[in-house]
mmCIF file of N, CA and C in Angstrom:
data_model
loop_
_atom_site.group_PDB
_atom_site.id
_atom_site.type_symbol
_atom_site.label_atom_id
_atom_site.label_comp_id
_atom_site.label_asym_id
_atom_site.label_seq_id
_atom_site.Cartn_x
_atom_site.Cartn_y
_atom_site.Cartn_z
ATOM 1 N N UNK A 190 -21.386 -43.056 13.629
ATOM 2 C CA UNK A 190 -21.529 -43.915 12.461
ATOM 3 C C UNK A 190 -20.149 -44.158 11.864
ATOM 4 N N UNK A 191 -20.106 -45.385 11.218
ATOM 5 C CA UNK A 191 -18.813 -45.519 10.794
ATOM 6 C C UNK A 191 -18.520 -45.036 9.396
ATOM 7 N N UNK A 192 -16.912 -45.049 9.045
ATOM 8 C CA UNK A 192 -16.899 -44.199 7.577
ATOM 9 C C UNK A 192 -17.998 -45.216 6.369
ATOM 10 N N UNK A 193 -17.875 -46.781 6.537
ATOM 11 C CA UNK A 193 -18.211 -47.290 5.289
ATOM 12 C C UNK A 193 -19.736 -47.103 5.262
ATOM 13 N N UNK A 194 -20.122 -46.962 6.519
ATOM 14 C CA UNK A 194 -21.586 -46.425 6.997
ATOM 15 C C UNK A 194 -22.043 -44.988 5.700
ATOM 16 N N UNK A 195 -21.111 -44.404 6.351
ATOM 17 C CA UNK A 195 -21.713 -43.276 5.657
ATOM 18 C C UNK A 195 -21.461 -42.919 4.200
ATOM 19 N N UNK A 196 -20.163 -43.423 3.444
ATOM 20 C CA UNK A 196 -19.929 -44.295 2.478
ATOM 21 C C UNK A 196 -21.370 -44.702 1.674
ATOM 22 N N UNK A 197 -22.021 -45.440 2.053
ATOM 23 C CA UNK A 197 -23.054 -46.485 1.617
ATOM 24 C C UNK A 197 -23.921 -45.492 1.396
ATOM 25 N N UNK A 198 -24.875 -44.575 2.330
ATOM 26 C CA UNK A 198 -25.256 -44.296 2.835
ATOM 27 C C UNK A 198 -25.566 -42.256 1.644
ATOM 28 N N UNK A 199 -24.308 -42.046 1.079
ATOM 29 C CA UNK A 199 -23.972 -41.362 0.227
ATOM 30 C C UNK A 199 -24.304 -41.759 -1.017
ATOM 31 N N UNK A 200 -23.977 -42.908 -1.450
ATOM 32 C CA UNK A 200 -24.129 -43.703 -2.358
ATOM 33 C C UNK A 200 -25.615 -43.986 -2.844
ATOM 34 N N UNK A 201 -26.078 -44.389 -1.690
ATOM 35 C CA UNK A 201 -27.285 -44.797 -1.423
ATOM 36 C C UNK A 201 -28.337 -43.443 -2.259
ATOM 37 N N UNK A 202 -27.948 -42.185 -1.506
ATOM 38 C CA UNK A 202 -29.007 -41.090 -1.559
ATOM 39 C C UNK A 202 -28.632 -40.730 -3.496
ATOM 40 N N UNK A 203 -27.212 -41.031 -3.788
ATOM 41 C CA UNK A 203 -27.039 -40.175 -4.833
ATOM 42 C C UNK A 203 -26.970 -40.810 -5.918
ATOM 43 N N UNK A 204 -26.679 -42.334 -6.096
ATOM 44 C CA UNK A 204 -26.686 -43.130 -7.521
ATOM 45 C C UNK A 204 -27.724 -43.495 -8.325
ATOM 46 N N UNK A 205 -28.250 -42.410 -8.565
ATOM 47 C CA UNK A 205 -29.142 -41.930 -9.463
ATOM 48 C C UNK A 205 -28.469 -40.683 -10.151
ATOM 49 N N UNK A 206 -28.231 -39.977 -9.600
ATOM 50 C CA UNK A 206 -27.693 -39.023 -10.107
ATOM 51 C C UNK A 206 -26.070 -39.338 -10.235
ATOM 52 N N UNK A 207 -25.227 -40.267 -10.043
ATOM 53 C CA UNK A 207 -24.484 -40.472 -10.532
ATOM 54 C C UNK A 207 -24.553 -41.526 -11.933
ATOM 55 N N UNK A 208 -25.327 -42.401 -11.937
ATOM 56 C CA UNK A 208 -25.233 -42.957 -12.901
ATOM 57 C C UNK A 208 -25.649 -41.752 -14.289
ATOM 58 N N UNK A 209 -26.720 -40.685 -14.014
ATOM 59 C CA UNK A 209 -27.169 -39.853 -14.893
ATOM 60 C C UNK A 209 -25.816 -39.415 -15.532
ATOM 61 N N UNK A 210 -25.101 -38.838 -14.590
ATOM 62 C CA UNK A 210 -24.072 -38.244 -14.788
ATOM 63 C C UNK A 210 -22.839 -38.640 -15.723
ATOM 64 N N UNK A 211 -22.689 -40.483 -15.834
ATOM 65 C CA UNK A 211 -21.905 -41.282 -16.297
ATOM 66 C C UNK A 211 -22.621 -41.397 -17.833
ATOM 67 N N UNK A 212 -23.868 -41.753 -17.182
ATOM 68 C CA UNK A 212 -24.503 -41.726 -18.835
ATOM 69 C C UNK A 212 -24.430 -39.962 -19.530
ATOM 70 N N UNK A 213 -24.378 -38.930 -19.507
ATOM 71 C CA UNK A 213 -23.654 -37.489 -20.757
ATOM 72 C C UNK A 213 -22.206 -37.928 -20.359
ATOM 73 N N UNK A 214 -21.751 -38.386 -19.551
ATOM 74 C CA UNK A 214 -20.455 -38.132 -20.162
ATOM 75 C C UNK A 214 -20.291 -39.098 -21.565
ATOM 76 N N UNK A 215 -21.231 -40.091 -21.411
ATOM 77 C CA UNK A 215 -20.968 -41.022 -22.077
ATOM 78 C C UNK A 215 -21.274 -40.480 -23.879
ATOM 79 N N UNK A 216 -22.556 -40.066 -23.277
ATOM 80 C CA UNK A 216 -23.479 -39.418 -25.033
ATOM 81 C C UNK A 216 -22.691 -38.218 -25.561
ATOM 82 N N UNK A 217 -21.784 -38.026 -24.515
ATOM 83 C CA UNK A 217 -21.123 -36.447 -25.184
ATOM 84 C C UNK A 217 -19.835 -36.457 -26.189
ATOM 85 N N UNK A 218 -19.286 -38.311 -24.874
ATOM 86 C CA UNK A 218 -18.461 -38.653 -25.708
ATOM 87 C C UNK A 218 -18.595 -39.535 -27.157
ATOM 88 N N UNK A 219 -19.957 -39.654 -27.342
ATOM 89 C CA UNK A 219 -20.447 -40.417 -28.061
ATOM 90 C C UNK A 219 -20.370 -38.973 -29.484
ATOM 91 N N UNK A 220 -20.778 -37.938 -28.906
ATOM 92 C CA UNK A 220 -20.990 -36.474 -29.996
ATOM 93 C C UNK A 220 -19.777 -36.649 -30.398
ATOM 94 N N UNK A 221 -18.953 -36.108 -29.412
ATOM 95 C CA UNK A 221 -17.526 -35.845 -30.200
ATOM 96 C C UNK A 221 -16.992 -36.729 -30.829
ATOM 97 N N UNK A 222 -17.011 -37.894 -30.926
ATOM 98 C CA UNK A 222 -16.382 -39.053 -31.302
ATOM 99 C C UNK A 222 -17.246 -38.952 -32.845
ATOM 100 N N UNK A 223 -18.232 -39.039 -32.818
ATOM 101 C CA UNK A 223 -19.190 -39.167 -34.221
ATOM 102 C C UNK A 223 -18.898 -38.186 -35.001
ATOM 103 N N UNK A 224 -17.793 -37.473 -34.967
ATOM 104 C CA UNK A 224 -17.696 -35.579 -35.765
ATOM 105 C C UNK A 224 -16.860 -36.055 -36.945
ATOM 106 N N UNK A 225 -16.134 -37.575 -36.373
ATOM 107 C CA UNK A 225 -14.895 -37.574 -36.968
ATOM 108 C C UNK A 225 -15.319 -39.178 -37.922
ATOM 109 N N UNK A 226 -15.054 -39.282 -39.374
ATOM 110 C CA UNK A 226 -15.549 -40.473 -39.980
ATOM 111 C C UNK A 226 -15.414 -41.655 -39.317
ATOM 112 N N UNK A 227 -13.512 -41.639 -38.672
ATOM 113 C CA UNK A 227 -13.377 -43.111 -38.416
ATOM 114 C C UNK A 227 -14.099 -42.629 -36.517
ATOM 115 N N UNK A 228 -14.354 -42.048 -35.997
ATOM 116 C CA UNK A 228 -15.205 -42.170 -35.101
ATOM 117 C C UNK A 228 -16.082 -42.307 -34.607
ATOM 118 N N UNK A 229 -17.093 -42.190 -35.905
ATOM 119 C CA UNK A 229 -18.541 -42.284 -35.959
ATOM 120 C C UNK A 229 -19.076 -44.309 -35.958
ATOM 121 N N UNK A 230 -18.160 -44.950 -36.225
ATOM 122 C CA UNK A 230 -17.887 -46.145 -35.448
ATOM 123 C C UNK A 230 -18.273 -46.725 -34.612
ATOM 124 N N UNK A 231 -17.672 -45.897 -33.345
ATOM 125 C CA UNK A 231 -17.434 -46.000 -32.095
ATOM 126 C C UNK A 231 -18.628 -45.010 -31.519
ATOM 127 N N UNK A 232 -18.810 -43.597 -32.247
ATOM 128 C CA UNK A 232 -19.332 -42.869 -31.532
ATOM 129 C C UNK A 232 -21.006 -42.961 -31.441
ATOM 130 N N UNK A 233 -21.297 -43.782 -32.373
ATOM 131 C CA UNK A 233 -22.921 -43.657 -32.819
ATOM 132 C C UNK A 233 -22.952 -44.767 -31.610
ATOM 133 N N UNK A 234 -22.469 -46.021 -31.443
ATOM 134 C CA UNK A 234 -22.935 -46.801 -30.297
ATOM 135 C C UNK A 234 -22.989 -46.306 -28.779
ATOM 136 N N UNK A 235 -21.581 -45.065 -28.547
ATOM 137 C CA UNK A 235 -21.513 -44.820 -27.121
ATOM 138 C C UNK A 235 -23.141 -43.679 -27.105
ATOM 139 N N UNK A 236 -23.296 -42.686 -28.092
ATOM 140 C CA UNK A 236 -24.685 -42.164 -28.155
ATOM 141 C C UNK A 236 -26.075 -43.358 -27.644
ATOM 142 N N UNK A 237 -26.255 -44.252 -28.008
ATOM 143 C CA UNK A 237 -27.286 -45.155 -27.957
ATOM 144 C C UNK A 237 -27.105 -45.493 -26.841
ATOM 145 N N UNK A 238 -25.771 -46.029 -26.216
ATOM 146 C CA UNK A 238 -25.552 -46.550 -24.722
ATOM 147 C C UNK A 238 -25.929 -45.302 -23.556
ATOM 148 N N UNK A 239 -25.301 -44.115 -24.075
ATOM 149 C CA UNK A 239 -25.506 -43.011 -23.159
ATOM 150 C C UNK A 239 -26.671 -42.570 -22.662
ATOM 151 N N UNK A 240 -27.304 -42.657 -24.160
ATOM 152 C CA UNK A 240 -29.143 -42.042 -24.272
ATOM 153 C C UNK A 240 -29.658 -43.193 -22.849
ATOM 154 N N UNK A 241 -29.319 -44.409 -23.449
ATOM 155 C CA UNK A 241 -30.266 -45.621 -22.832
ATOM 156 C C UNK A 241 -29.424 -45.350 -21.363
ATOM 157 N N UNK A 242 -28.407 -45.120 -20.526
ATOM 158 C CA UNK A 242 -28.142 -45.006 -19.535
ATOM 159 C C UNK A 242 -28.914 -43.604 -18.836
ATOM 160 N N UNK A 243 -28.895 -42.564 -19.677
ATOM 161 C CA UNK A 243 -29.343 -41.513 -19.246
ATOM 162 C C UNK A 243 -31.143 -41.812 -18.477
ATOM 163 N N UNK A 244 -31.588 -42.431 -19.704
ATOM 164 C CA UNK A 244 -33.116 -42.727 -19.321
ATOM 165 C C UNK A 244 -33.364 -44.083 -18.225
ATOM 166 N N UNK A 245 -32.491 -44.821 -18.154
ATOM 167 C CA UNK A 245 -32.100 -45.298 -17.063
ATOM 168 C C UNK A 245 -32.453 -44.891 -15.400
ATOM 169 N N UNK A 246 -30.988 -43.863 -15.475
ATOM 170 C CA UNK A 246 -31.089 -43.222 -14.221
ATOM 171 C C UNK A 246 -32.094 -42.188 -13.739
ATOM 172 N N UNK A 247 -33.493 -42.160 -14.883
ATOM 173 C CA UNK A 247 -34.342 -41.669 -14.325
ATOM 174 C C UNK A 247 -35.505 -42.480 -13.178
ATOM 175 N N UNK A 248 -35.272 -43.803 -14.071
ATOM 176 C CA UNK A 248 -36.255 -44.505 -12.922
ATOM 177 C C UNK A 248 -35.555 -45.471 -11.929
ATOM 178 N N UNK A 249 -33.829 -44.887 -11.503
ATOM 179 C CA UNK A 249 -33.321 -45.619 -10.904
ATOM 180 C C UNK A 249 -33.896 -45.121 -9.319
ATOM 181 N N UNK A 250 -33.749 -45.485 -8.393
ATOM 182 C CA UNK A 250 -34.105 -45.329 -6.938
ATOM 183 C C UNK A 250 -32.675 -45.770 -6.310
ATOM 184 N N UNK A 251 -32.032 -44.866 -5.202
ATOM 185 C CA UNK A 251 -31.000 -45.362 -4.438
ATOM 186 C C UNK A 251 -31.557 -46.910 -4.067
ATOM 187 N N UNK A 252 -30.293 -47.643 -3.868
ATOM 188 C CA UNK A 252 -30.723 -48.646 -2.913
ATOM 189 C C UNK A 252 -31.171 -48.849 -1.617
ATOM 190 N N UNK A 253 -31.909 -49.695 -1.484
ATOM 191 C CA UNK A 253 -32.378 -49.701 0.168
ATOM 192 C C UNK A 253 -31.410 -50.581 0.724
ATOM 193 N N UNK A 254 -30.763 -50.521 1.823
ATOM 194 C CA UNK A 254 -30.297 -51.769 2.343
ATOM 195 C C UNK A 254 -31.134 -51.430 3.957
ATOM 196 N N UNK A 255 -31.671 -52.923 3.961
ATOM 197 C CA UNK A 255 -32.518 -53.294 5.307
ATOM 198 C C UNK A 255 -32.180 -53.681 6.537
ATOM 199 N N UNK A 256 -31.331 -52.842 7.737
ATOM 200 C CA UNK A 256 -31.231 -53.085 8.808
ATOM 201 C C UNK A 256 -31.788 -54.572 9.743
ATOM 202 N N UNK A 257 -31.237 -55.435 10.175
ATOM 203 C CA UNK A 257 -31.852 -56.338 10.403
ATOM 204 C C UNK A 257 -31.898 -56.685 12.121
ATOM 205 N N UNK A 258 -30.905 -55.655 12.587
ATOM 206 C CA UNK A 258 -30.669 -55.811 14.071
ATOM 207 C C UNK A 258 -29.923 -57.259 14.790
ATOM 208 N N UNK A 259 -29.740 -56.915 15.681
ATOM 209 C CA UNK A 259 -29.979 -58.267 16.275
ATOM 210 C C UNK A 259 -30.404 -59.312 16.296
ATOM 211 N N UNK A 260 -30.789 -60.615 16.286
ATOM 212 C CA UNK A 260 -31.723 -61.608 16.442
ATOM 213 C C UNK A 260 -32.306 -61.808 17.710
ATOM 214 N N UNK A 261 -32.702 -62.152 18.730
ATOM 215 C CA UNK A 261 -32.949 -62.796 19.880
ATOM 216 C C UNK A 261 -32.978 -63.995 19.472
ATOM 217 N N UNK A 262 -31.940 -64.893 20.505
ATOM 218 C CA UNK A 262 -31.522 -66.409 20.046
ATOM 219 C C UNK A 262 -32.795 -66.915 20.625
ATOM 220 N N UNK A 263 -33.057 -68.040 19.988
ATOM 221 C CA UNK A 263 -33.910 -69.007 19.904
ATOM 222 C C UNK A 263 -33.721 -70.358 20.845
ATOM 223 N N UNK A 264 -34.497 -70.415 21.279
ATOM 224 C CA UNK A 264 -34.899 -71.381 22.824
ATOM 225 C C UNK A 264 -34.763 -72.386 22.099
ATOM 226 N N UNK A 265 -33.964 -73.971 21.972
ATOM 227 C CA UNK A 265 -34.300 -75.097 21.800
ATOM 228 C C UNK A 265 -34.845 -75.835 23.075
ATOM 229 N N UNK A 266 -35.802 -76.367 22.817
ATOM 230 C CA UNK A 266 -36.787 -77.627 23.425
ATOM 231 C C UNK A 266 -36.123 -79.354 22.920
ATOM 232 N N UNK A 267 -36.101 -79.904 23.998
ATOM 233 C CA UNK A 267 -35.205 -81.419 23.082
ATOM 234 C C UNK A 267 -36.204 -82.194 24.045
ATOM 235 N N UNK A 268 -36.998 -83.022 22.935
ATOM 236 C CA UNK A 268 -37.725 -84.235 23.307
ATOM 237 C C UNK A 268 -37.312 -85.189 24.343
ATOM 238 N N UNK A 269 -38.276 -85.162 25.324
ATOM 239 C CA UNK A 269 -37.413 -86.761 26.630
ATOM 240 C C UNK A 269 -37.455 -87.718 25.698
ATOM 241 N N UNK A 270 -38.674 -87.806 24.583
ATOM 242 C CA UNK A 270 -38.424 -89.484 24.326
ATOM 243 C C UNK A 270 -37.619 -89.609 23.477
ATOM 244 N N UNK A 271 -37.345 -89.215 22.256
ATOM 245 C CA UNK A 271 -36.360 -89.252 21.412
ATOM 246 C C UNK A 271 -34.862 -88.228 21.301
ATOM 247 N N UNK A 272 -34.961 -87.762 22.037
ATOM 248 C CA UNK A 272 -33.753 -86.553 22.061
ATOM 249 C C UNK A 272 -33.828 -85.296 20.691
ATOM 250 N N UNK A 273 -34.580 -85.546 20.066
ATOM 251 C CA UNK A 273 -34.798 -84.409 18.960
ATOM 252 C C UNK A 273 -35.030 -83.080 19.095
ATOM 253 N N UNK A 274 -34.190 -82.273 18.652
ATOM 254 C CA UNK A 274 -34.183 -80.552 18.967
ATOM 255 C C UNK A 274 -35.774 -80.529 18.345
ATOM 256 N N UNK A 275 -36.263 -79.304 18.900
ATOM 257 C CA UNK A 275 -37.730 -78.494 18.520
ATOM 258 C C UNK A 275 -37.475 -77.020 19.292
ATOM 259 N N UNK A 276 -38.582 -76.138 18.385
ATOM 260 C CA UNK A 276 -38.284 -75.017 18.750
ATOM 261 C C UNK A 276 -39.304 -74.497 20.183
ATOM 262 N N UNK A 277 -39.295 -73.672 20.691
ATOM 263 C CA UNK A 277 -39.794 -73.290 21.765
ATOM 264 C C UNK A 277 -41.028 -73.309 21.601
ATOM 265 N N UNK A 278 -41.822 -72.942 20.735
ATOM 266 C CA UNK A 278 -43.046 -72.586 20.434
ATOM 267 C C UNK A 278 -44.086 -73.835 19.807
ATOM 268 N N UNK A 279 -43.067 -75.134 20.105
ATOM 269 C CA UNK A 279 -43.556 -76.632 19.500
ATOM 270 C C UNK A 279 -44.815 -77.126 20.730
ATOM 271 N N UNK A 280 -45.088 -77.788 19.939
ATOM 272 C CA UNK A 280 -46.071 -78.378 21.676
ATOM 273 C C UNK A 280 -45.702 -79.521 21.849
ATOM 274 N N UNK A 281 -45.486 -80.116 20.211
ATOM 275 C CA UNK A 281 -45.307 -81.844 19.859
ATOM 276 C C UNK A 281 -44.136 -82.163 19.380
ATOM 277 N N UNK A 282 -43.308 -83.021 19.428
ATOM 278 C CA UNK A 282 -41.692 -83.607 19.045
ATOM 279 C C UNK A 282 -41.985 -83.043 16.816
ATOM 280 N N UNK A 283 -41.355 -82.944 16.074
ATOM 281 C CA UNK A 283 -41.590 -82.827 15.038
ATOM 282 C C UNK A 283 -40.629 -84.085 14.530
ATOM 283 N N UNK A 284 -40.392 -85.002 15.590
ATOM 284 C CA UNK A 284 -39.844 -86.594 15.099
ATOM 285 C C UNK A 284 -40.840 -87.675 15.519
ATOM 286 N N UNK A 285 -41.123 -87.791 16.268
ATOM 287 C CA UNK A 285 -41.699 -88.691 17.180
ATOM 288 C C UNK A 285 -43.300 -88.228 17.517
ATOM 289 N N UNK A 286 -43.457 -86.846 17.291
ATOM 290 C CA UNK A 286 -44.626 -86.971 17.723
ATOM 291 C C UNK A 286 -45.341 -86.306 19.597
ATOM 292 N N UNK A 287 -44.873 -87.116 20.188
ATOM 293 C CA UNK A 287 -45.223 -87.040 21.828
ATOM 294 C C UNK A 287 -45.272 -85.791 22.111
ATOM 295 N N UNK A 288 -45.978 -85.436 23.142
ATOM 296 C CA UNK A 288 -45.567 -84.216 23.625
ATOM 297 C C UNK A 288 -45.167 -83.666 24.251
ATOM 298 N N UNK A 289 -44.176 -82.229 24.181
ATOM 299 C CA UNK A 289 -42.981 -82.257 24.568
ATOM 300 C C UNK A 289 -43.244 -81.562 26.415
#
């Protein structure tokens, strides 16, 4: 697997618990900041942001990212009478009609 693979993949299992983590630092810094008059300012909003991040990252879920593989390329069919691409699975021109 490659590094950004596993990168993602880390990320994936744990940002929930990192965002938790961002949100106390946040509410803690929100405490200490509120101790002090001209901080209580600043500090009563980072509390409200922290709280609301904290409860957040409870109903966060890692992300999914969805493997999609390969494709298998797709057969074009081109009409004798009009030359119009159609897909393999056509029976009838989707210009003209006829069948292909």
């Amino acid at each position: 697997m490659n590094p950004l693979g596993i990168i993602i993949k880390i990320i994936r299992n744990f940002s929930a618990a990192i965002i938790f983590l961002v949100g106390l630092i946040i509410l803690f810094s929100g405490i200490v900041l509120s101790l002090t008059v001209i901080g209580l300012i600043i500090g009563v909003p980072l509390i409200i942001i922290g709280i609301f991040i904290v409860i957040l990252s409870i109903f966060v879920r890692g992300g999914k990212f969805k493997h999609t593989g390969n494709k298998k390329p797709q057969v074009i069919v081109f009409c004798k009478n009009c030359k119009n691409s159609n897909t393999q699975s056509s029976r009838f021109c989707s210009k003209c009609g006829k069948e292909l």
